[in-house]
Tab-separated table of C-alpha atoms and ligand atoms in Angstrom:
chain	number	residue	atom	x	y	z
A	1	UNK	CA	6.833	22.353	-13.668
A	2	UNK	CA	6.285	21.191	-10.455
A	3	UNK	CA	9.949	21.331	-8.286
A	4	UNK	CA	9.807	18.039	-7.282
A	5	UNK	CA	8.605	16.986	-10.614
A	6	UNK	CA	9.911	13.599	-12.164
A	7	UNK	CA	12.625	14.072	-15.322
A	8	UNK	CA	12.021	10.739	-16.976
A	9	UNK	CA	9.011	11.499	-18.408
A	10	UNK	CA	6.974	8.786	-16.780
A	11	UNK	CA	3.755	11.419	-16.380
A	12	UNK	CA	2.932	14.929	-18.075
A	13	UNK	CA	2.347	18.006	-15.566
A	14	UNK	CA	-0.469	20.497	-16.852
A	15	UNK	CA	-3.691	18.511	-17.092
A	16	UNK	CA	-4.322	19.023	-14.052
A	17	UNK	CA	-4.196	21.710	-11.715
A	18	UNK	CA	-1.997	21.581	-8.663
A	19	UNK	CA	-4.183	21.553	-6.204
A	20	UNK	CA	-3.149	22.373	-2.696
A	21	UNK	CA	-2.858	19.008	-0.364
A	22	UNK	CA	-5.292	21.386	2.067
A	23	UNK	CA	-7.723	21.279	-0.666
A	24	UNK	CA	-8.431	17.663	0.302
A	25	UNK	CA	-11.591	16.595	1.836
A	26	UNK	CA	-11.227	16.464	5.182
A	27	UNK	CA	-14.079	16.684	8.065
A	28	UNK	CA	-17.208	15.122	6.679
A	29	UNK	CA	-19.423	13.633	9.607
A	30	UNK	CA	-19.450	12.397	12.179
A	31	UNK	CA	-21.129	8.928	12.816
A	32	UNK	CA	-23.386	8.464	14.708
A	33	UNK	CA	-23.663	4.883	14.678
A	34	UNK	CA	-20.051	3.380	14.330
A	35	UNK	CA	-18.634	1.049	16.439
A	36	UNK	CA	-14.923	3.514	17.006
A	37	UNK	CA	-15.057	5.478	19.758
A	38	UNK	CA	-11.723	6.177	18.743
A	39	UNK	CA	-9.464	8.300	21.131
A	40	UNK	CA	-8.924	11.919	20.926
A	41	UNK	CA	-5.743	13.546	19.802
A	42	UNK	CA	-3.989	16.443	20.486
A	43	UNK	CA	-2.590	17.907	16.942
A	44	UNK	CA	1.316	18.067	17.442
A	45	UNK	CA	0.949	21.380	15.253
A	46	UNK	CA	-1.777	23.590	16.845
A	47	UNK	CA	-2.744	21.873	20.505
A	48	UNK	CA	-6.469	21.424	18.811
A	49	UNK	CA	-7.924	17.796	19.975
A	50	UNK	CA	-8.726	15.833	16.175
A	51	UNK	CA	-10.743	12.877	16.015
A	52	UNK	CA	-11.365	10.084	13.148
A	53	UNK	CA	-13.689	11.921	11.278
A	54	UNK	CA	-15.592	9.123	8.848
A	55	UNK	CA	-18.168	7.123	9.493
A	56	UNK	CA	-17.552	3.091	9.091
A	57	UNK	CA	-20.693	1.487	7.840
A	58	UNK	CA	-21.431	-2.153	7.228
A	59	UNK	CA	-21.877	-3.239	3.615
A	60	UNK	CA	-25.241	-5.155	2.825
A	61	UNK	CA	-25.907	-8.395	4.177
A	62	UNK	CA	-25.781	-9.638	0.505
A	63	UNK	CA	-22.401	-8.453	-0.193
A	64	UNK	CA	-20.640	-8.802	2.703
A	65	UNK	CA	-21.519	-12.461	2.706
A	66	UNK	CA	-20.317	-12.810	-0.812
A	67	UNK	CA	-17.356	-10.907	0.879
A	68	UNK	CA	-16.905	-13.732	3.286
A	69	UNK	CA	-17.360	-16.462	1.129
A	70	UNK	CA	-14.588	-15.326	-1.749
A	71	UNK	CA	-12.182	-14.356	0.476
A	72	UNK	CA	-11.524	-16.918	3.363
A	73	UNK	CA	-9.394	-15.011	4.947
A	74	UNK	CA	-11.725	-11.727	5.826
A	75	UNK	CA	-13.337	-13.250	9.036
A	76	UNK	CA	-14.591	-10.322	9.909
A	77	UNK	CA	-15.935	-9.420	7.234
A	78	UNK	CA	-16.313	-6.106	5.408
A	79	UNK	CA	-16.452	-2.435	6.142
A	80	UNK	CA	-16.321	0.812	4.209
A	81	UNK	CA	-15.045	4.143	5.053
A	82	UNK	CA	-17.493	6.924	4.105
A	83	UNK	CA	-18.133	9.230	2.111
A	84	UNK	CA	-14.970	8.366	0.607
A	85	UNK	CA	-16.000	4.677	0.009
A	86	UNK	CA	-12.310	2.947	1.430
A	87	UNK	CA	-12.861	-0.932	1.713
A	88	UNK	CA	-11.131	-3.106	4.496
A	89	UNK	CA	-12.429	-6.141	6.580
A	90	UNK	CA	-14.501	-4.763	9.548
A	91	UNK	CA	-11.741	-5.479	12.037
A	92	UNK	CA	-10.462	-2.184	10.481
A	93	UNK	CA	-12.840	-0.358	13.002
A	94	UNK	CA	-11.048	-0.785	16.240
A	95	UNK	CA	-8.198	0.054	14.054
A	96	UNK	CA	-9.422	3.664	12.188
A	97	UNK	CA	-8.585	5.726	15.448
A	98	UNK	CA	-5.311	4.571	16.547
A	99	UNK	CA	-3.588	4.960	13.372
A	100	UNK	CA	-5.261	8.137	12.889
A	101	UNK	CA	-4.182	8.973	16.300
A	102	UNK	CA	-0.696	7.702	15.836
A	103	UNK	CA	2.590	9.999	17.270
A	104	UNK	CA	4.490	10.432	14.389
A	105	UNK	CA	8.027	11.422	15.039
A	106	UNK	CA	9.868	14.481	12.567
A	107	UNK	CA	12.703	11.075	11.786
A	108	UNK	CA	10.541	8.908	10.667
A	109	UNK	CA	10.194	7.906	7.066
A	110	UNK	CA	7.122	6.166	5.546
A	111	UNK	CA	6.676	4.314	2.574
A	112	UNK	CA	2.843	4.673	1.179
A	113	UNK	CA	1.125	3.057	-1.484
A	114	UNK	CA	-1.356	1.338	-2.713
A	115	UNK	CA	-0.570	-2.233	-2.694
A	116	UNK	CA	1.146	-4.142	-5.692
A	117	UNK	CA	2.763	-0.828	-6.452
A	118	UNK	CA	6.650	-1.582	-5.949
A	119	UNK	CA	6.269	-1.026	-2.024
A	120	UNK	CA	8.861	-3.666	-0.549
A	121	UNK	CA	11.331	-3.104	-3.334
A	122	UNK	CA	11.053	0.903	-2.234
A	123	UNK	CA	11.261	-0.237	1.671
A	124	UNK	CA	14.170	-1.984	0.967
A	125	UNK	CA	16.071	1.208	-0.494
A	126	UNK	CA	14.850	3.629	1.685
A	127	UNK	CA	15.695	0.930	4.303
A	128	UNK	CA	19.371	0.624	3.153
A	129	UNK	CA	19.833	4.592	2.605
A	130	UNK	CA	18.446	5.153	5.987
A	131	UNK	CA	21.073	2.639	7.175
A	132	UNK	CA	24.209	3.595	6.169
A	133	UNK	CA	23.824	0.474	3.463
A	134	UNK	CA	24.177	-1.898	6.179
A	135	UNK	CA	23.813	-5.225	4.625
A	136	UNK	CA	24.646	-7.185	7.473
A	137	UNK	CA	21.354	-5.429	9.627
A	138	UNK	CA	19.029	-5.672	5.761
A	139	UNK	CA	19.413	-9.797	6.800
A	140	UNK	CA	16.715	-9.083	9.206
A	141	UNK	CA	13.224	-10.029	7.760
A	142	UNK	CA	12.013	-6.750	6.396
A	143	UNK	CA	8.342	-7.028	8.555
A	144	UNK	CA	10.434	-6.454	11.962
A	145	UNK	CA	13.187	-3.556	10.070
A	146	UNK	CA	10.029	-1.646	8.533
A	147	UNK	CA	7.057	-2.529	10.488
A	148	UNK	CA	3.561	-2.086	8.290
A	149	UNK	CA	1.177	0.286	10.266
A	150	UNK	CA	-1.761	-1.282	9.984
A	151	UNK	CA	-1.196	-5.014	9.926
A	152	UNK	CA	-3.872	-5.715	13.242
A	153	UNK	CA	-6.832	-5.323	10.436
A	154	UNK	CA	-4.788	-6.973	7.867
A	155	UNK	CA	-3.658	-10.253	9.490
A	156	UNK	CA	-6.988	-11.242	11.635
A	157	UNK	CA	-5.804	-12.726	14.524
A	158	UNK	CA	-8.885	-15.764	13.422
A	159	UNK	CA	-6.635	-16.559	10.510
A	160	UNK	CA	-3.371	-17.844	13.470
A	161	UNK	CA	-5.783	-20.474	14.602
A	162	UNK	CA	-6.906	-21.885	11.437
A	163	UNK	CA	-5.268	-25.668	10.568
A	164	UNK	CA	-2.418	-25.709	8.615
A	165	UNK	CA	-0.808	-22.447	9.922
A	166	UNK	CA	-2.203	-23.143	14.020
A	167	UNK	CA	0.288	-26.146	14.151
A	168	UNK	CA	3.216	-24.711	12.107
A	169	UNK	CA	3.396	-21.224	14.133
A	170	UNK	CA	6.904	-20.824	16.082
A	171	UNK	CA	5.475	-17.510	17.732
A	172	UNK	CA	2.049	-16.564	20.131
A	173	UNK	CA	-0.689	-15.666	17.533
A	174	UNK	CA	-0.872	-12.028	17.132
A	175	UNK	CA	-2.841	-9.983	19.991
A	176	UNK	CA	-5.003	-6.910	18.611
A	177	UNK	CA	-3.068	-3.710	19.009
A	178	UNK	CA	0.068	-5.457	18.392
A	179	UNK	CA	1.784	-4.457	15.296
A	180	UNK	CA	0.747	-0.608	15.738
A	181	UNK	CA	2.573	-0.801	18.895
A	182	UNK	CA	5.774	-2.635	17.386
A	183	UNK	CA	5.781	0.483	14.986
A	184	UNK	CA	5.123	2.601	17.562
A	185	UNK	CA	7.905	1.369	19.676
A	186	UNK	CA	10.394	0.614	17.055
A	187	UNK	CA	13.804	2.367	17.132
A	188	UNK	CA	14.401	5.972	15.455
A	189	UNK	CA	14.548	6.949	12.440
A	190	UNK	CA	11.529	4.560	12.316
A	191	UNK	CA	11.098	3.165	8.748
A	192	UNK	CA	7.300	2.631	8.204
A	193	UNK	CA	5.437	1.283	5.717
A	194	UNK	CA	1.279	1.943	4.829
A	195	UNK	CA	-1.277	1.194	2.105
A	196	UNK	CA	-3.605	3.598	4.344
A	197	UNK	CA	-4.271	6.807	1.792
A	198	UNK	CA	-3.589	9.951	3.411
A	199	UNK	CA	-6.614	10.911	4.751
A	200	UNK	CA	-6.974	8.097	7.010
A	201	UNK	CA	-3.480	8.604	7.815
A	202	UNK	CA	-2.434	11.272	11.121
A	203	UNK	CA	-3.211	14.523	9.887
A	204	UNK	CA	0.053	15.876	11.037
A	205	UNK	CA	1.974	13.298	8.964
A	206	UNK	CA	3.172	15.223	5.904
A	207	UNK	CA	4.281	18.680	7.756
A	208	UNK	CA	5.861	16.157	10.342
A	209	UNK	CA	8.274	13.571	8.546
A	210	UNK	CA	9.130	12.635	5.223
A	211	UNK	CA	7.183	10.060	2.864
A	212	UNK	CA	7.703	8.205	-0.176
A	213	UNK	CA	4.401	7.359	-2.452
A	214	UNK	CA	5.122	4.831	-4.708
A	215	UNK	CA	2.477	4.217	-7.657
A	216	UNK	CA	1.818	1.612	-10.471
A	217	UNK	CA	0.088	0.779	-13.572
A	218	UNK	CA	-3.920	-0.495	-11.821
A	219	UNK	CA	-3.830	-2.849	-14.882
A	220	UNK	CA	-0.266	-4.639	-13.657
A	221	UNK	CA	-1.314	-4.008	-10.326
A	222	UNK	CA	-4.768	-5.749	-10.497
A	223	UNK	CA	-2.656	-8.838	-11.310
A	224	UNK	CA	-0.286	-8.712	-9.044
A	225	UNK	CA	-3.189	-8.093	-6.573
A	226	UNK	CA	-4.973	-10.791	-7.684
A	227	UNK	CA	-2.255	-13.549	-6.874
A	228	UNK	CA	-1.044	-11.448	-3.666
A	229	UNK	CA	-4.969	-12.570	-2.526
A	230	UNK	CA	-4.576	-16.040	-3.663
A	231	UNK	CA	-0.937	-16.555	-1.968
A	232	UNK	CA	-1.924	-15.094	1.415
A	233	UNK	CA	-4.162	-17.402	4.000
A	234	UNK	CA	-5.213	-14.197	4.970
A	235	UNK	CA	-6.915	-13.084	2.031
A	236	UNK	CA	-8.128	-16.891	1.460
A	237	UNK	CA	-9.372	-16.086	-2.366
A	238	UNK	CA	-9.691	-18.927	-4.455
A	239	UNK	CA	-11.699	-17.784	-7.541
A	240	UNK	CA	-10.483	-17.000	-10.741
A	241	UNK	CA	-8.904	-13.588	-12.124
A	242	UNK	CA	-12.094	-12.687	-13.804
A	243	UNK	CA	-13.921	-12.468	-10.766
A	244	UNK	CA	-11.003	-10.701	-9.125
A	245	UNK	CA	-10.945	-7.982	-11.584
A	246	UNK	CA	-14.691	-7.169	-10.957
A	247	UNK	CA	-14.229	-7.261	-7.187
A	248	UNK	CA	-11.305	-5.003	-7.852
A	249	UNK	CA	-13.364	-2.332	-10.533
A	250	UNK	CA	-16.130	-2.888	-8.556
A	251	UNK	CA	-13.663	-1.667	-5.347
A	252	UNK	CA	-14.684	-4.443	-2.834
A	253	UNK	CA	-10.886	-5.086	-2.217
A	254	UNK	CA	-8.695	-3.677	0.790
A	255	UNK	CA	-7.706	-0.453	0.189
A	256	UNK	CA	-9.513	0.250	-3.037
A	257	UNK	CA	-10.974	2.877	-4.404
A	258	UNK	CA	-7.408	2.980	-6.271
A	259	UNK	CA	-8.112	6.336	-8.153
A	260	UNK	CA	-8.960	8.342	-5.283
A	261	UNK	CA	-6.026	6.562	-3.265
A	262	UNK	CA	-3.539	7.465	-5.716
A	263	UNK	CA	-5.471	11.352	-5.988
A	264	UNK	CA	-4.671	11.950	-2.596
A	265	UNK	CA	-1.206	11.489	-3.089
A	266	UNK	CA	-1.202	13.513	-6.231
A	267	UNK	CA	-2.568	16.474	-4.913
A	268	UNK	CA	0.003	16.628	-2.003
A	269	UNK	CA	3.197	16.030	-4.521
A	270	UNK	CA	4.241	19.637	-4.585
A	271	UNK	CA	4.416	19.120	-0.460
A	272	UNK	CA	8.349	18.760	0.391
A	273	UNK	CA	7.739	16.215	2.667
A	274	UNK	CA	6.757	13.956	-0.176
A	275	UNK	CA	8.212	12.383	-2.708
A	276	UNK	CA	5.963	10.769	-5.764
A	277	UNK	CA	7.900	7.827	-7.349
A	278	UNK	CA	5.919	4.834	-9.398
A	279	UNK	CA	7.037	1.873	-10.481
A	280	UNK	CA	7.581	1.840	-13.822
A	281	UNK	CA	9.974	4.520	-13.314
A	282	UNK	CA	11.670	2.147	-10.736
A	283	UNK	CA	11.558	-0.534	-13.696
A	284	UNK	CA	13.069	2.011	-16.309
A	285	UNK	CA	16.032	3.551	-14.567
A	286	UNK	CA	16.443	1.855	-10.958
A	287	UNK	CA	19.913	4.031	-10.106
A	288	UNK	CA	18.047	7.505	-10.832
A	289	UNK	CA	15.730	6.283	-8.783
A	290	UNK	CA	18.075	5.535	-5.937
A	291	UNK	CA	19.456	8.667	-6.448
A	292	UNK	CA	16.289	10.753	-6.355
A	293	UNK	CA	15.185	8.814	-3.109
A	294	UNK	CA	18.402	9.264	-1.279
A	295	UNK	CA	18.861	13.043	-2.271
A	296	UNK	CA	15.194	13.292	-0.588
A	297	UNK	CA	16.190	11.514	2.144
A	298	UNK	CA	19.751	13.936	2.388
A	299	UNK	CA	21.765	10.786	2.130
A	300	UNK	CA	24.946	10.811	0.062
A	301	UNK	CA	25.876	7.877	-2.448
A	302	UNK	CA	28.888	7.072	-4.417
A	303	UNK	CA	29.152	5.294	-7.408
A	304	UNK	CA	30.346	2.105	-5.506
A	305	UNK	CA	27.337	2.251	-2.750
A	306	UNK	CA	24.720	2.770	-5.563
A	307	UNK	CA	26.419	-0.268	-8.433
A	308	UNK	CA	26.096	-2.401	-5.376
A	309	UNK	CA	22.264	-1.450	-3.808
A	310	UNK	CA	21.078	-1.389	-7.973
A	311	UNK	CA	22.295	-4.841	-7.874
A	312	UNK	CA	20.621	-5.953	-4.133
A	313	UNK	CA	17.636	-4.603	-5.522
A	314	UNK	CA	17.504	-6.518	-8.663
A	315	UNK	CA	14.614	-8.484	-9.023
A	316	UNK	CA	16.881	-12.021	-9.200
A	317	UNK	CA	18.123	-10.880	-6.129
A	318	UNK	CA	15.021	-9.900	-4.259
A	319	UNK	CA	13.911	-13.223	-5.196
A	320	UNK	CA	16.039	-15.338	-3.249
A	321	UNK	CA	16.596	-12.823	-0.556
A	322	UNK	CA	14.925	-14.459	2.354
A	323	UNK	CA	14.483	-11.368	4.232
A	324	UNK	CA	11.863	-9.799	1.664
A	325	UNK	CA	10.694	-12.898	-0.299
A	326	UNK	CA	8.496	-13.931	2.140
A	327	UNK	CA	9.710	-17.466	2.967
A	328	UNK	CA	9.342	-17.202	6.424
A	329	UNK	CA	5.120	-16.587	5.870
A	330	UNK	CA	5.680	-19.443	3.862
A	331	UNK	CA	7.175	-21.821	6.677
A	332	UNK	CA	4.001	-21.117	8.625
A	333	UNK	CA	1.494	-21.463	6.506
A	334	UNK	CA	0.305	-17.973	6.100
A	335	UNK	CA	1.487	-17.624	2.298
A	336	UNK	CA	1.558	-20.084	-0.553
A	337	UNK	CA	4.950	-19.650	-2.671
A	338	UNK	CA	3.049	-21.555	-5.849
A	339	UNK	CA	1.078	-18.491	-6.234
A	340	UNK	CA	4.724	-17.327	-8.232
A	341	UNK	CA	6.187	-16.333	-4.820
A	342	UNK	CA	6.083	-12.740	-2.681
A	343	UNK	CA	8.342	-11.601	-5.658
A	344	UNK	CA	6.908	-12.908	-8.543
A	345	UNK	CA	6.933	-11.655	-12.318
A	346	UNK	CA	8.266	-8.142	-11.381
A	347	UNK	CA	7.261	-6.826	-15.200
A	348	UNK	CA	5.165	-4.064	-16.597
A	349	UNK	CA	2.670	-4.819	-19.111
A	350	UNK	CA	2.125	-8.242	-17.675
A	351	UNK	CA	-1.444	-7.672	-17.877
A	352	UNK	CA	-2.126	-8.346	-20.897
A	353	UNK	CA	-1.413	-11.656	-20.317
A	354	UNK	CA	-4.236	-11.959	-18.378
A	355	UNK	CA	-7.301	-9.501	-19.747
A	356	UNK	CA	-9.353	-10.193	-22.720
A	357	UNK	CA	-11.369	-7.830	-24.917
A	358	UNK	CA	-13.719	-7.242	-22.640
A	359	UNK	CA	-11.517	-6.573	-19.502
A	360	UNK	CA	-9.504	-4.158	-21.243
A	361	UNK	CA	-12.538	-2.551	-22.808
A	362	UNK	CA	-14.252	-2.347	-18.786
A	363	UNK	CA	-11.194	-1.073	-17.646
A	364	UNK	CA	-10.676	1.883	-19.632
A	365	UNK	CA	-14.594	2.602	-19.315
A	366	UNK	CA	-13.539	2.271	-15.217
A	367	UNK	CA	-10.063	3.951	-15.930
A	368	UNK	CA	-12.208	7.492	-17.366
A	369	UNK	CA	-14.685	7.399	-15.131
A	370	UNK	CA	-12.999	7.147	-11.962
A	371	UNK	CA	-9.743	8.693	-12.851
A	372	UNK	CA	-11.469	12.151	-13.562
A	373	UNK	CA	-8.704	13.171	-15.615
A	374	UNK	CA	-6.029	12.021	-13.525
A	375	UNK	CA	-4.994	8.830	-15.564
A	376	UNK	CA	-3.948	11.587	-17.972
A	377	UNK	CA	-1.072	12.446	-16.056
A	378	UNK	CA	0.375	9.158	-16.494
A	379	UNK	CA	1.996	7.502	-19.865
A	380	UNK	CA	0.419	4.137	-18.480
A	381	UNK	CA	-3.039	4.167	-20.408
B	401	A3P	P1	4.260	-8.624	-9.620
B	401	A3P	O1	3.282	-9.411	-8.806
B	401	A3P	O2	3.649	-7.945	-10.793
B	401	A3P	O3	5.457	-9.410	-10.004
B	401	A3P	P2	4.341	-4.723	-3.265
B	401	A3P	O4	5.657	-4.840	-2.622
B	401	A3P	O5	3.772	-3.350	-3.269
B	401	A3P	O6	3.398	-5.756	-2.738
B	401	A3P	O7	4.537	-4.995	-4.828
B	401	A3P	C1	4.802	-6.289	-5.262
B	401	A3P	C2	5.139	-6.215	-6.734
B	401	A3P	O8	6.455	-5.648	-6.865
B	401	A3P	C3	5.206	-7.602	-7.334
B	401	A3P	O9	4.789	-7.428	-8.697
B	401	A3P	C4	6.688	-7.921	-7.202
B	401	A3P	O10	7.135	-8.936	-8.037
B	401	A3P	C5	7.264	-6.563	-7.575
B	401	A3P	N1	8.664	-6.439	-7.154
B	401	A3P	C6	9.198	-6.617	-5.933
B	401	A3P	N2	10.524	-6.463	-5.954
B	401	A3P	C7	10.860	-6.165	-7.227
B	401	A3P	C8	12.090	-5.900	-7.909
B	401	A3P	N3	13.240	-5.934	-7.263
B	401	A3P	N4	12.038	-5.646	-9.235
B	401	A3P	C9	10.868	-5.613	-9.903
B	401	A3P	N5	9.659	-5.856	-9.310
B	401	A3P	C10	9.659	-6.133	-7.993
């Protein structure tokens, strides 16, 4: 059994073989005709100069206006990483190089996932264990405590001008470059959190600092994703959650594919450096949780600091905590609380609320053939 491996019985070890996190594809091509230049680094480990090594090609006309058109938000449009297919919006390109190029520091802790997987409720622990439990700091808004990595080709600085959030901002709208440098030049031990899979991530990161994966259920998270892209201006979808769920199986939305996302994490979950948590198990025994975080983190906690972080950390809580509930998006137009709110349902197994025979037929079809085995390791499907 793998030493790291999980004790609640939340996946099975043995399907698959543990492959080494150096097994991953790495160098593919370089492109020839993308729009990076991109910077070159100098790897902290070995003094070699590495350099974004995908190419970033532009979908078809065809579906990168259908892009545009469902999802208000993506100004820019669409791009996708390749060979390994990642989708963002195409402002992601003068993006790829600088967070592949970002110093990480040996005291900084990410938090990675794919979104909808549990990620703020996980930033807030890690947040509080890094900090001594200092609840009086954790009033902060969570954006400025934990900055997110790549929020420049999340947030397109088009979206500040638009009516209805232009008028309401209480800030300058966002300048490109900005938010990589406010994580850059945030205070140590940085807390940082990503939805960037590994490989698009510094190479160095893993054998440099510590990180926390956090994973989900794709069928709870394609729901959650779905009103996450509703709620957010920046995201601008307005169809319905059948159309979602093909964009999503079809993996035309940010961050997908979702299988080989969560692979990439898999494969490196024997690396000490990482810790592999997902969200049911967050769900199913929150305090063993806390404890298996903070014992990866080396931080001590007594009965008293853990009854009282189990009980911040409570969904009911979260809710009305202004610092992660995203109110303050709210007061400036860039999220829409009727969407069910930042914190919304906070269940698993909501989805079948929401698919019908088909969709759950589709999505085990999708579930087999892109999960190569993988899903197996999970109790989910
Ligand atoms: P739902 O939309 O299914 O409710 P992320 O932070 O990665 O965007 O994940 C958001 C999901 O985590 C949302 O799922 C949200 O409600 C859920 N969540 C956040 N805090 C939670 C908590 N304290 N308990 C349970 N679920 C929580």
């Amino acid at each position: 059994m793998g030493r790291k491996g999980p004790t609640t019985g939340h996946w099975r070890f043995g399907c698959l073989g543990v492959s080494s996190f150096a097994d991953t594809p790495l160098l593919v091509q370089i492109a020839g005709d993308r729009k990076v230049l991109g910077l070159r680094r100098t790897s902290q480990k070995c003094g070699m100069t590495e350099k974004f090594p995908y190419t970033l090609e532009t979908p078809k006309k065809e579906e990168n206006d259908l892009i545009k058109k469902e999802f208000t938000g993506h100004l820019s449009g669409a791009v996708r990483v390749q060979p390994t297919g990642y989708f963002f919006q195409d402002i992601y390109r003068d993006c790829a190089d600088p967070i592949y190029s970002f110093s990480v520091k040996k005291t900084d802790v990410f938090v990675a996932s794919y979104p909808k997987c549990g990620t703020t409720w996980t930033q807030e622990m890690v947040w509080l264990l890094m900090h001594d439990f200092d609840y009086e700091g954790a009033k902060v808004e969570l954006d400025s405590r934990f900055p997110f990595l790549e929020a420049d080709h999340v947030l397109d600085p088009g979206v500040f001008k638009m009516p209805g959030i232009c008028e309401k901002l209480t800030f300058p709208p966002p300048q490109p470059g900005q938010y990589l440098a406010a994580a850059a030049n945030a205070s140590s031990p940085r807390t940082i959190k990503t939805h960037m899979p590994f490989s698009l991530l510094p190479p160095s990161l893993l054998d440099t600092c510590k990180v926390v994966y956090v994973a989900r259920d794709p069928r709870d998270v394609v729901v959650s994703y779905y009103h996450h892209h509703r709620m957010w201006t920046s995201h601008g979808y307005r169809g319905d959650f059948k159309n979602f769920f093909d964009f999503f199986v079809n993996e035309q939305v940010m961050w997908s594919p979702f299988w080989s996302h969560l692979r990439e994490a898999w494969e490196r979950r024997q690396h000490p450096n990482l810790l592999f948590v997902t969200y049911e198990q967050l769900k199913a025994d929150l305090s063993s949780t806390i404890k298996k975080v903070a014992s990866f983190l080396g931080k001590q906690v007594t009965s008293d600091q853990l009854e009282k972080l189990s009980s911040h950390l409570h969904i009911d809580s979260m809710k009305n905590n202004q610092a992660v509930n995203g109110s303050n998006n709210a007061a400036i137009g860039l999220l829409d609380l009727k969407e069910g709110g930042f914190i919304r349902k906070g269940k698993s197994g909501g989805w079948r609320d929401y698919f019908d025979a088909e969709m759950t037929e589709r999505f085990a079809k999708w579930t087999k053939e892109k999960g190569c085995g993988l899903e197996k390791e999970f109790k989910w499907i």
